[in-house]
Structures are given as structure tokens and as C-alpha cells.
Amino acid sequence: MPDFGGLLLLVGFILISALTCLFTLFRESTPAAPRRWAVWEFDAASLGRPGLWRLALVSFLGLFVEMLMIRWISSEIRIFAYFKNFVLIACFLGFGLGCYLCRRRINFLTFFVPLLLLVLLVQAPWPALRELIAALPRMLGATSEVQIWEVTYVGLDYESLRMLFLSSVLLILPIFALIALLFVPIGQLVGWYLEQAHGIRGYTVNILGSLAGMAVYTGMCLLSAPPSAWVTLAGAATLGLLWARSRLRWPVAALFAFCVLMLSLPPFKPGRVYWSPYQKLRVVPLLDRGETVGYSLMTNDSWYQWVANLSPEFVAAHLPPTGPDSITWNSYNIPYHFYGAPPSVLVLGAGMGNDVAAALRNGAGRVVAVEIDPLILRLGRQLHFEHPYDSPRVTQVVDDARSYIQNGQEKFDLIVFSLLDSHTTSSHYSNIRIDNYVYTQEALSAARRLLRDDGIFIVKFQVNTPWIADRLDSLLKQTFGQTPLQVQVGPRGYNSGGRFFITGSRSRMDAALRDPALADYVRWHRGATPQTAILTTDDWPYFYQRNRGLPVSVLVISVLIVIVGGWLLRSSAIGAGSIRWHFFFLGAAFLLLEAQIISRAALLFGTTWLVNSIVIAGLMLLIVAANFVVEAMPGLSLRYPYTGIALSAALAYFLPTRALFVESVWLRALLCTVVLCVPVFFAGIIFVRSFAEAGFSGECLGSNLLGALVGGLLESLSMWIGIKALVLVAAALYAASALALLKQVSLRTTALAPSTTGDD
């Protein structure tokens, strides 16, 4: 790896210097120390009368920018794709800090400078900086035994620990702090407008405005809009809020115009960039003596898959008729040596169509192609040389692979798990990756149910570490009761390569291996699995982590995030004594509750962008329903919702998720709501009732969001204790909130009680 020490120090110095100056803006001004940059300051009241529409607009902007940051930063700075909840935590920190400071003047520099620096970090046409950003996964991931693409685990030696510390302190944490500061002015406006609204109706408007922000952003993603379009809309909403401040109109307009211009620059690397509902895609033509012989597909700037031209005309002109590089032993044709001309084939992770084309070439009667990303399917229809998706024998299904095998009923003669090693994450509120739920004991058992008795089951995977191979080998052995045959194909010529795990009908496999050519090929291409790894389950689906536990990089960054959060709070003169602990624990518990709900709902309905959005929207609507209940019954005792949380949490913990897999989608949705989501309704009642009694104080909302930050850090515990156990952690936090509330009421009662002593 190149030595980025000097550049890392330079970039870190610039970012930390900028942050140090920005932190001083939160200090109270005195005659001896007047406030700097006062020209950028304004009072929320100066924007106009505090109407509900302004609260709705700033709530819309808040969640829209939050989702924008999570997706954009995670796509462009790849290490955040593996620790995506850290971006969410930064948003909560800034938003919570802003709510705390809602009665102070707002300095728009805390929005202006972070956005400008983030855009420059991502888009500045400086090759050395681009290489530094691309090298971050190697700097942070080398100390953790978690499989990250293009990263080699080297252990806890001096050099790896040094790079982990330097990259965390000089780059990752400054980026975290920039994202947090970006949300401070938004949080200040939301907190101020909520205080002025003086009622549950205002909080309901806040939730509905946030819901609208999420819905609009989701719609833009489904339309494959690029980041320049996201920032344009965010700029329009910001201008609408600040229009009354004439001094800020043109600077704000210039800032967003510059950002849109930077984001519209051509890509630094060759190829054309697309933004699918899931990830950033880049398609690069592959040329051989001026002829386009294929296309390479990159996701978030990492190689993902390619479009191979294996048509008879191309093969005759470019591939030898015999030998290991011939079409006979091409990796896409390997499955059909074990089952020639299968009547039906299921391809999971169909991508741009290579496996589908191979099935058609080898005489498959019917092919069901399952692909989660609709844009990848569309690009496959446009670019694949053999046009497999145009065949009447092919049925295209846009769905998550786990959702399809869990809910499918059709039986297949050949099932092919294609290269489902995705480079993205499934949820903006979770660090579960899409393919994790595909390679679990429960998932493979569900897939076996779709295989005919004499069928062949093949998992193709790009094995980069031996323990990944052992995990797949052990999972298939447990599922089928026999050790799978492993065949390793190297990437050479027009062959993509990969490790094949072949199992299913023992008699059919034995018959295939009676072919001397195939037997000889398998003998020379067997894969070895000398290292072991524990098996993945739906409760612990971290396929790219070897054993249970918290990776070193997660621990280090989490500790540093707590330090940065404390620094921000101290710079803002917010001490631990001013935190409303009841609201703090409610926020931490709610985020954990939400994380495990979304994770388990993904199993029931699929890990698609639309499903995640619908689930989050449903949770928000449950909070709105809780608002109506509190408004209708203001005297409702909190012991009832606390009891409801305890009972529903126990049900969610002890009832296995597989019990919710009923055939009817509507009944499944009802069961999901009752079993998984009802705790959110009870939690909403507790929060809004407490919020109303506190006069909708910005400090209470700020404490709640700071608690959510801690909940986001605690979410990483699932990598150690499993996802279901998060329910127990959330229940403990809700119990802590109840105790904090009892202590608060006791102190208030003591303060109001008449003195029993007097002068005699």
C-alpha cells in the first residue's frame, strides 16, 4: 500500500483546524470575547412567524438531508458502507446538539463549511486525495478479522494499529464531526419551532414532515436520481427556510450551486456512472484492440461483476477450442456439467445476465432470474451481448434473494446462487448487508425446499479467505447432510472465476463425475478449507465476520466517537447535569428497538429499498397514532404503555421469526405489526406524554437524540450477542427510563412539599 502519511497529515490538519474554528462558534459571547462571524448569525424568530408549515418544512429538510448523507457518504467513502450506522450516529449527535441549543442564535457557518468540505473531500479533482479516500478500507480493516473487499487481515501489529489510529483520528472522526455539525442548525430550527408550537399537534407535524422527507428521497432513489439532484432539492428547501434573511440568500444559493456543480463533474475514472436505488454503479467498457469485448460493473468504486460475451461467434473468434481457457470450462458453464439441459433453473443474483445466458446456452427449459437491483437488470437488458433477458424462457423477478426463496413455491431442477457477495448494505438504520441473510442456516434450508429431489444445488462465491469457504462448506453440509464438492476456477481470460460448492442429488453428481474429462478437471481444481468459522444464522447473520465479537476497528472508532461527542457538548457548554436522562434512555432504547424491527421485517418481506422505506414509514405512523391517543386521553397513566413494552418485547424475543412466515402477505404484515412493531406504539405514548409534560422543551428532544446516538453505538453489540438480544438491551434501557422518570417525579414532589420545620 502506498505511503499516505504526509497527505493524511495535511488533510487531517485542514479538517481539524476547520473544526476547531467551528467549535468556537458555540461558545457564549461576552464583552471580553465577542462572537466571531456574527454576520452569519440569526435568530429563528427573524425567519417569520412560527407557523406549522415552517416546522413541516424544516422537518422535511432534516430527514431528507439525513438520508442523503447516509447514502452519499457511504457510497463515496467506502469504509462507511461497512460502518454505516456511524453516519446515522453523527446525524443524531448534530441534531440533538441543535435541539439543545434551540434558544441560541443560529450560525449558518456550521452548515456552510461542513457541506463545502464534504463535497470537496468526495469530488475535488485531486488524484492523490482520491487515492487516499480509496485506501481507507485498507487502513481501518487490516486489524479486524472481518472480510472487507480488497483488504487483507494482518493482525494487531504495530503498523496496522498505527494506520488504524491515524486514519481514525485524522480523517474518519473529522468526517464524523463535519456531518454532525451540518445538522446543528437544522436541529436548532426544529427545536425552536417545536417549542413555539406548544402542543402535540406540532410534534405530529414534525413526524409527518420527516415522513414526507423520507418519502421524497426514496422516490428520487427509485427514479435513479444522482446526488446533484438530491442536493438541488435540499438547497431549494434551505432557501425556502432562510428566504427572510436577505443577507444569507445569495451565499446559500452560491453554496448549493457550487456543490451541484462539483457533484455534476465527470467521473474521475473511466466509464459511465449510474445511481441505482441501492448503490453507485459505474459501467466501464472493456476493449481488446479497439473492439468492445465486455463491460465491467463497479459498485461504489469496487469491482462487482462484468458482462461477458460468450456468444458462439465471439467464442469462435477469441477462445481456444480446447484447454482450460476454452468455453467448455468457462465458469458460467460449470453447473451444466453436473446437470445438462435442466428443465428449470433458478438463478439468485442474476445481475447483468451472465448466468442466465449460460442457462439458455446449455438448453435450460425455463429460467427464473432473481435480482434485487432493478437498474442492474435494466443495464443487463441494454448491454448484454447475448440479450438473455429478451428470451421468452426467462422470467425476471426484482426481489431480494432471501425473500424469494423464503416465499417461493415453485420447484427447480437446478438452483444457482450466483456471486451474491454484494458491496452494499441493506438498511440505512442497520449494518446488516444484503447477502448476509442469504448465507444463513435458515436461508439455505428454505432454498433446499425449492429443489427437486434429483436436483443440483450450486453456490458460487468469490472466496478471498479460507474461513469463508469453510463457513459455506459447513452450512451446506448441515443443510444437505453431505459434504459439498468444491471446485475452484481461477479468473483468466474471459473467465470470471470463483469457488463452486456443488451438492444435491448424490446419484446425479456421481453420474456426472464418471465423465473422465470432468473428473480430471475437478481433481486439479479442488478447493481447500483449512480454517474454521462459526455458522451464520438469522440471529447472527454477519457472514463476513469470522467469529462473534466486536471488531477492533468498531471498538476504536466507537470510543473516539464518544470523545468527539463529549468535545462537542463541552464546547457548547452542555454538561451531563443538563441531560434529561428519562428522554436520553428513551432515545437509546428506541433506536435499538427500531434496528431489530427493521432487521427482522427484512426477513419477512425482503431486504429491498421499498420494503425498508415502508417499514420505517409504518413506525412513524405508529408514533403519530400514539400522539392521537395521548391527545385523546391526556391523563393516561404511563404504567400501561410501560407494561405494554415489557409484554410485547417478551413476545418479540421468545417468538421465533419463522413463526411469522405465513403464506398470506397481508396476514404476515398484520403479525409483523402486532409482534414486532407494537412496542414502538407504546414507546411513542411514553415519549409524547413526557414531552408534553416538559412543555416540548428542546432540551428534552436533544437528550432523546443524544440517547439515540448511544443506541446506535450499542447496535454494534449484535455482532457479539445477536440481533434478537437487542430486544433485551432495549427493554433494559426502557426500564432505566422508567427509573429516571420516577426519580424526576420524586425530586419534583420533594421540591414542592411544604417544609415540616419552622420557627417556634
CSV table of C-alpha atoms in Angstrom, one decimal, residues 211-454:
chain,number,residue,atom,x,y,z
A,211,LEU,CA,-42.1,11.2,6.8
A,212,ALA,CA,-42.5,13.3,3.7
A,213,GLY,CA,-38.7,13.9,3.6
A,214,MET,CA,-38.1,10.2,3.6
A,215,ALA,CA,-40.8,9.5,1.0
A,216,VAL,CA,-39.5,12.1,-1.4
A,217,TYR,CA,-35.9,10.9,-1.0
A,218,THR,CA,-37.0,7.3,-1.5
A,219,GLY,CA,-38.9,8.3,-4.7
A,220,MET,CA,-35.8,10.1,-6.0
A,221,CYS,CA,-33.7,7.0,-5.4
A,222,LEU,CA,-36.3,4.7,-7.1
A,223,LEU,CA,-36.0,7.1,-10.1
A,224,SER,CA,-32.2,6.7,-10.0
A,225,ALA,CA,-31.6,10.4,-9.4
A,226,PRO,CA,-28.0,11.3,-8.9
A,227,PRO,CA,-26.6,13.2,-5.8
A,228,SER,CA,-26.7,16.5,-7.7
A,229,ALA,CA,-30.5,16.2,-7.8
A,230,TRP,CA,-30.6,15.4,-4.1
A,231,VAL,CA,-28.5,18.5,-3.2
A,232,THR,CA,-30.6,20.7,-5.6
A,233,LEU,CA,-33.8,19.8,-3.7
A,234,ALA,CA,-32.1,20.2,-0.3
A,235,GLY,CA,-30.8,23.6,-1.5
A,236,ALA,CA,-34.3,24.7,-2.5
A,237,ALA,CA,-35.8,23.7,0.8
A,238,THR,CA,-33.0,25.5,2.7
A,239,LEU,CA,-33.5,28.7,0.6
A,240,GLY,CA,-37.2,28.5,1.4
A,241,LEU,CA,-36.5,28.4,5.1
A,242,LEU,CA,-33.9,31.2,5.0
A,243,TRP,CA,-35.6,33.5,2.4
A,244,ALA,CA,-36.4,36.1,5.0
A,245,ARG,CA,-32.7,36.6,5.8
A,246,SER,CA,-31.7,38.6,2.7
A,247,ARG,CA,-28.0,38.6,3.8
A,248,LEU,CA,-28.0,34.8,3.6
A,249,ARG,CA,-29.9,34.2,0.4
A,250,TRP,CA,-27.1,34.7,-2.1
A,251,PRO,CA,-24.4,32.9,0.0
A,252,VAL,CA,-26.7,29.9,0.4
A,253,ALA,CA,-27.6,29.9,-3.3
A,254,ALA,CA,-23.9,30.1,-4.2
A,255,LEU,CA,-23.0,27.3,-1.8
A,256,PHE,CA,-25.6,24.9,-3.2
A,257,ALA,CA,-24.8,25.9,-6.8
A,258,PHE,CA,-21.1,25.2,-6.2
A,259,CYS,CA,-22.0,21.8,-4.6
A,260,VAL,CA,-24.3,20.8,-7.5
A,261,LEU,CA,-21.6,21.9,-10.0
A,262,MET,CA,-18.9,19.8,-8.2
A,263,LEU,CA,-21.3,16.8,-8.0
A,264,SER,CA,-22.0,17.1,-11.7
A,265,LEU,CA,-18.3,16.8,-12.7
A,266,PRO,CA,-17.5,13.8,-14.9
A,267,PRO,CA,-16.2,10.7,-13.0
A,268,PHE,CA,-12.5,10.6,-12.3
A,269,LYS,CA,-12.3,7.1,-13.5
A,270,PRO,CA,-13.4,5.8,-17.0
A,271,GLY,CA,-17.0,4.7,-17.5
A,272,ARG,CA,-20.5,6.0,-17.0
A,273,VAL,CA,-21.9,6.5,-13.5
A,274,TYR,CA,-25.5,5.5,-12.5
A,275,TRP,CA,-27.2,5.7,-9.2
A,276,SER,CA,-29.5,2.7,-8.5
A,277,PRO,CA,-31.9,2.5,-5.5
A,278,TYR,CA,-29.1,0.7,-3.7
A,279,GLN,CA,-25.7,1.9,-4.8
A,280,LYS,CA,-23.5,3.8,-7.0
A,281,LEU,CA,-22.8,1.9,-10.3
A,282,ARG,CA,-20.1,2.6,-12.8
A,283,VAL,CA,-20.1,0.7,-16.2
A,284,VAL,CA,-16.7,0.5,-17.9
A,285,PRO,CA,-16.3,-0.8,-21.5
A,286,LEU,CA,-13.6,-3.5,-21.8
A,287,LEU,CA,-11.6,-3.1,-25.1
A,288,ASP,CA,-9.4,-5.5,-27.0
A,289,ARG,CA,-7.7,-3.9,-30.0
A,290,GLY,CA,-10.5,-1.4,-30.3
A,291,GLU,CA,-13.3,-3.9,-30.0
A,292,THR,CA,-15.7,-3.9,-27.0
A,293,VAL,CA,-15.4,-7.4,-25.6
A,294,GLY,CA,-17.3,-6.8,-22.4
A,295,TYR,CA,-18.3,-4.4,-19.6
A,296,SER,CA,-17.1,-4.2,-16.1
A,297,LEU,CA,-19.6,-3.2,-13.4
A,298,MET,CA,-18.3,-1.3,-10.4
A,299,THR,CA,-20.3,-0.7,-7.2
A,300,ASN,CA,-19.2,2.2,-5.0
A,301,ASP,CA,-15.9,2.1,-7.0
A,302,SER,CA,-15.2,-1.6,-6.2
A,303,TRP,CA,-15.3,-4.2,-8.9
A,304,TYR,CA,-18.5,-6.2,-8.7
A,305,GLN,CA,-19.3,-8.1,-11.9
A,306,TRP,CA,-18.8,-8.0,-15.7
A,307,VAL,CA,-20.8,-8.6,-18.8
A,308,ALA,CA,-19.2,-11.5,-20.7
A,309,ASN,CA,-19.7,-12.0,-24.4
A,310,LEU,CA,-19.8,-15.8,-24.8
A,311,SER,CA,-21.9,-16.0,-27.9
A,312,PRO,CA,-20.8,-18.6,-30.4
A,313,GLU,CA,-19.5,-16.0,-32.8
A,314,PHE,CA,-17.3,-14.3,-30.2
A,315,VAL,CA,-16.1,-17.7,-28.8
A,316,ALA,CA,-15.1,-18.9,-32.3
A,317,ALA,CA,-13.0,-15.7,-32.8
A,318,HIS,CA,-11.4,-15.3,-29.3
A,319,LEU,CA,-11.3,-18.5,-27.3
A,320,PRO,CA,-9.3,-21.7,-28.0
A,321,PRO,CA,-11.4,-24.8,-28.9
A,322,THR,CA,-9.8,-26.9,-26.2
A,323,GLY,CA,-7.9,-26.5,-22.9
A,324,PRO,CA,-8.7,-24.7,-19.6
A,325,ASP,CA,-9.5,-21.4,-21.4
A,326,SER,CA,-12.0,-22.9,-23.7
A,327,ILE,CA,-15.7,-22.3,-23.5
A,328,THR,CA,-16.2,-25.8,-22.2
A,329,TRP,CA,-14.6,-24.9,-18.8
A,330,ASN,CA,-15.8,-21.4,-18.6
A,331,SER,CA,-17.1,-20.8,-15.0
A,332,TYR,CA,-20.6,-19.9,-16.2
A,333,ASN,CA,-20.8,-23.4,-17.9
A,334,ILE,CA,-19.5,-25.4,-14.9
A,335,PRO,CA,-23.0,-26.0,-13.4
A,336,TYR,CA,-24.2,-27.7,-16.6
A,337,HIS,CA,-21.6,-30.4,-16.5
A,338,PHE,CA,-23.5,-31.7,-13.5
A,339,TYR,CA,-27.0,-31.2,-14.9
A,340,GLY,CA,-27.2,-30.8,-18.7
A,341,ALA,CA,-30.3,-29.1,-20.2
A,342,PRO,CA,-32.2,-28.8,-16.9
A,343,PRO,CA,-36.0,-28.3,-17.3
A,344,SER,CA,-36.0,-25.4,-14.8
A,345,VAL,CA,-33.3,-23.2,-13.4
A,346,LEU,CA,-33.4,-20.7,-10.5
A,347,VAL,CA,-30.6,-18.0,-10.7
A,348,LEU,CA,-30.3,-16.0,-7.5
A,349,GLY,CA,-28.3,-12.8,-8.0
A,350,ALA,CA,-28.9,-12.7,-11.8
A,351,GLY,CA,-27.0,-9.4,-12.2
A,352,MET,CA,-26.5,-8.3,-15.7
A,353,GLY,CA,-27.3,-11.7,-17.2
A,354,ASN,CA,-24.2,-13.9,-17.5
A,355,ASP,CA,-25.6,-16.9,-15.5
A,356,VAL,CA,-29.0,-16.5,-17.3
A,357,ALA,CA,-27.2,-16.5,-20.7
A,358,ALA,CA,-25.3,-19.7,-19.7
A,359,ALA,CA,-28.5,-21.4,-18.7
A,360,LEU,CA,-30.0,-20.6,-22.1
A,361,ARG,CA,-26.9,-21.7,-24.0
A,362,ASN,CA,-27.0,-25.0,-22.1
A,363,GLY,CA,-30.6,-25.9,-23.0
A,364,ALA,CA,-32.5,-24.8,-19.9
A,365,GLY,CA,-36.2,-25.0,-20.4
A,366,ARG,CA,-37.2,-22.3,-18.0
A,367,VAL,CA,-35.1,-19.8,-16.1
A,368,VAL,CA,-36.2,-17.6,-13.2
A,369,ALA,CA,-33.8,-14.8,-12.7
A,370,VAL,CA,-33.9,-13.0,-9.3
A,371,GLU,CA,-32.1,-9.7,-8.9
A,372,ILE,CA,-32.6,-7.1,-6.2
A,373,ASP,CA,-31.4,-4.1,-8.1
A,374,PRO,CA,-33.7,-3.0,-10.9
A,375,LEU,CA,-31.1,-0.8,-12.5
A,376,ILE,CA,-28.6,-3.6,-12.8
A,377,LEU,CA,-31.4,-5.7,-14.6
A,378,ARG,CA,-32.1,-2.8,-16.9
A,379,LEU,CA,-28.4,-2.4,-17.7
A,380,GLY,CA,-28.2,-6.1,-18.4
A,381,ARG,CA,-31.1,-5.8,-20.9
A,382,GLN,CA,-29.3,-3.0,-22.6
A,383,LEU,CA,-25.7,-4.1,-22.6
A,384,HIS,CA,-25.5,-7.9,-22.6
A,385,PHE,CA,-24.3,-9.2,-25.9
A,386,GLU,CA,-26.5,-12.3,-25.9
A,387,HIS,CA,-29.6,-10.5,-24.7
A,388,PRO,CA,-30.7,-13.3,-22.3
A,389,TYR,CA,-33.4,-11.2,-20.7
A,390,ASP,CA,-35.2,-10.9,-24.0
A,391,SER,CA,-35.8,-14.7,-24.2
A,392,PRO,CA,-39.4,-15.9,-23.6
A,393,ARG,CA,-37.9,-18.7,-21.5
A,394,VAL,CA,-36.7,-16.2,-18.9
A,395,THR,CA,-38.8,-14.8,-16.1
A,396,GLN,CA,-37.3,-11.7,-14.4
A,397,VAL,CA,-38.0,-11.1,-10.7
A,398,VAL,CA,-37.0,-7.9,-8.9
A,399,ASP,CA,-36.6,-9.1,-5.3
A,400,ASP,CA,-34.2,-9.9,-2.5
A,401,ALA,CA,-32.9,-13.5,-2.9
A,402,ARG,CA,-33.8,-14.4,0.7
A,403,SER,CA,-37.4,-13.1,0.2
A,404,TYR,CA,-37.8,-15.1,-3.0
A,405,ILE,CA,-36.6,-18.4,-1.5
A,406,GLN,CA,-38.5,-17.9,1.7
A,407,ASN,CA,-41.8,-17.2,0.0
A,408,GLY,CA,-41.4,-19.1,-3.3
A,409,GLN,CA,-43.4,-22.3,-4.0
A,410,GLU,CA,-42.1,-23.4,-7.4
A,411,LYS,CA,-39.6,-26.4,-7.5
A,412,PHE,CA,-36.5,-26.2,-9.6
A,413,ASP,CA,-34.1,-28.8,-11.1
A,414,LEU,CA,-31.0,-26.6,-10.8
A,415,ILE,CA,-30.6,-23.8,-8.3
A,416,VAL,CA,-27.6,-21.5,-8.7
A,417,PHE,CA,-26.5,-19.0,-6.1
A,418,SER,CA,-24.6,-16.6,-8.3
A,419,LEU,CA,-21.9,-14.2,-6.9
A,420,LEU,CA,-24.2,-12.8,-4.2
A,421,ASP,CA,-21.3,-11.1,-2.4
A,422,SER,CA,-22.7,-7.6,-2.6
A,423,HIS,CA,-20.7,-4.4,-1.7
A,424,THR,CA,-23.6,-2.5,-0.2
A,425,THR,CA,-25.8,-2.5,2.9
A,426,SER,CA,-29.5,-3.2,3.1
A,427,SER,CA,-30.7,-0.6,5.5
A,428,HIS,CA,-29.9,2.9,6.5
A,429,TYR,CA,-30.7,2.0,10.1
A,430,SER,CA,-28.7,-1.1,10.3
A,431,ASN,CA,-25.3,-2.6,9.4
A,432,ILE,CA,-26.9,-5.8,8.0
A,433,ARG,CA,-25.6,-6.4,4.5
A,434,ILE,CA,-28.0,-7.7,1.8
A,435,ASP,CA,-26.3,-11.0,1.3
A,436,ASN,CA,-25.9,-11.8,5.0
A,437,TYR,CA,-29.4,-13.1,5.2
A,438,VAL,CA,-28.8,-15.3,2.1
A,439,TYR,CA,-26.0,-17.3,3.7
A,440,THR,CA,-27.6,-18.5,6.9
A,441,GLN,CA,-28.7,-21.9,8.1
A,442,GLU,CA,-32.4,-20.9,7.8
A,443,ALA,CA,-31.9,-19.4,4.3
A,444,LEU,CA,-30.2,-22.5,2.8
A,445,SER,CA,-32.9,-24.7,4.4
A,446,ALA,CA,-35.5,-22.6,2.7
A,447,ALA,CA,-33.7,-22.8,-0.6
A,448,ARG,CA,-33.4,-26.6,-0.4
A,449,ARG,CA,-37.2,-26.7,-0.1
A,450,LEU,CA,-37.3,-25.3,-3.7
A,451,LEU,CA,-35.0,-28.0,-5.1
A,452,ARG,CA,-36.4,-31.2,-6.7
A,453,ASP,CA,-35.3,-34.5,-5.2
A,454,ASP,CA,-33.0,-35.2,-8.1
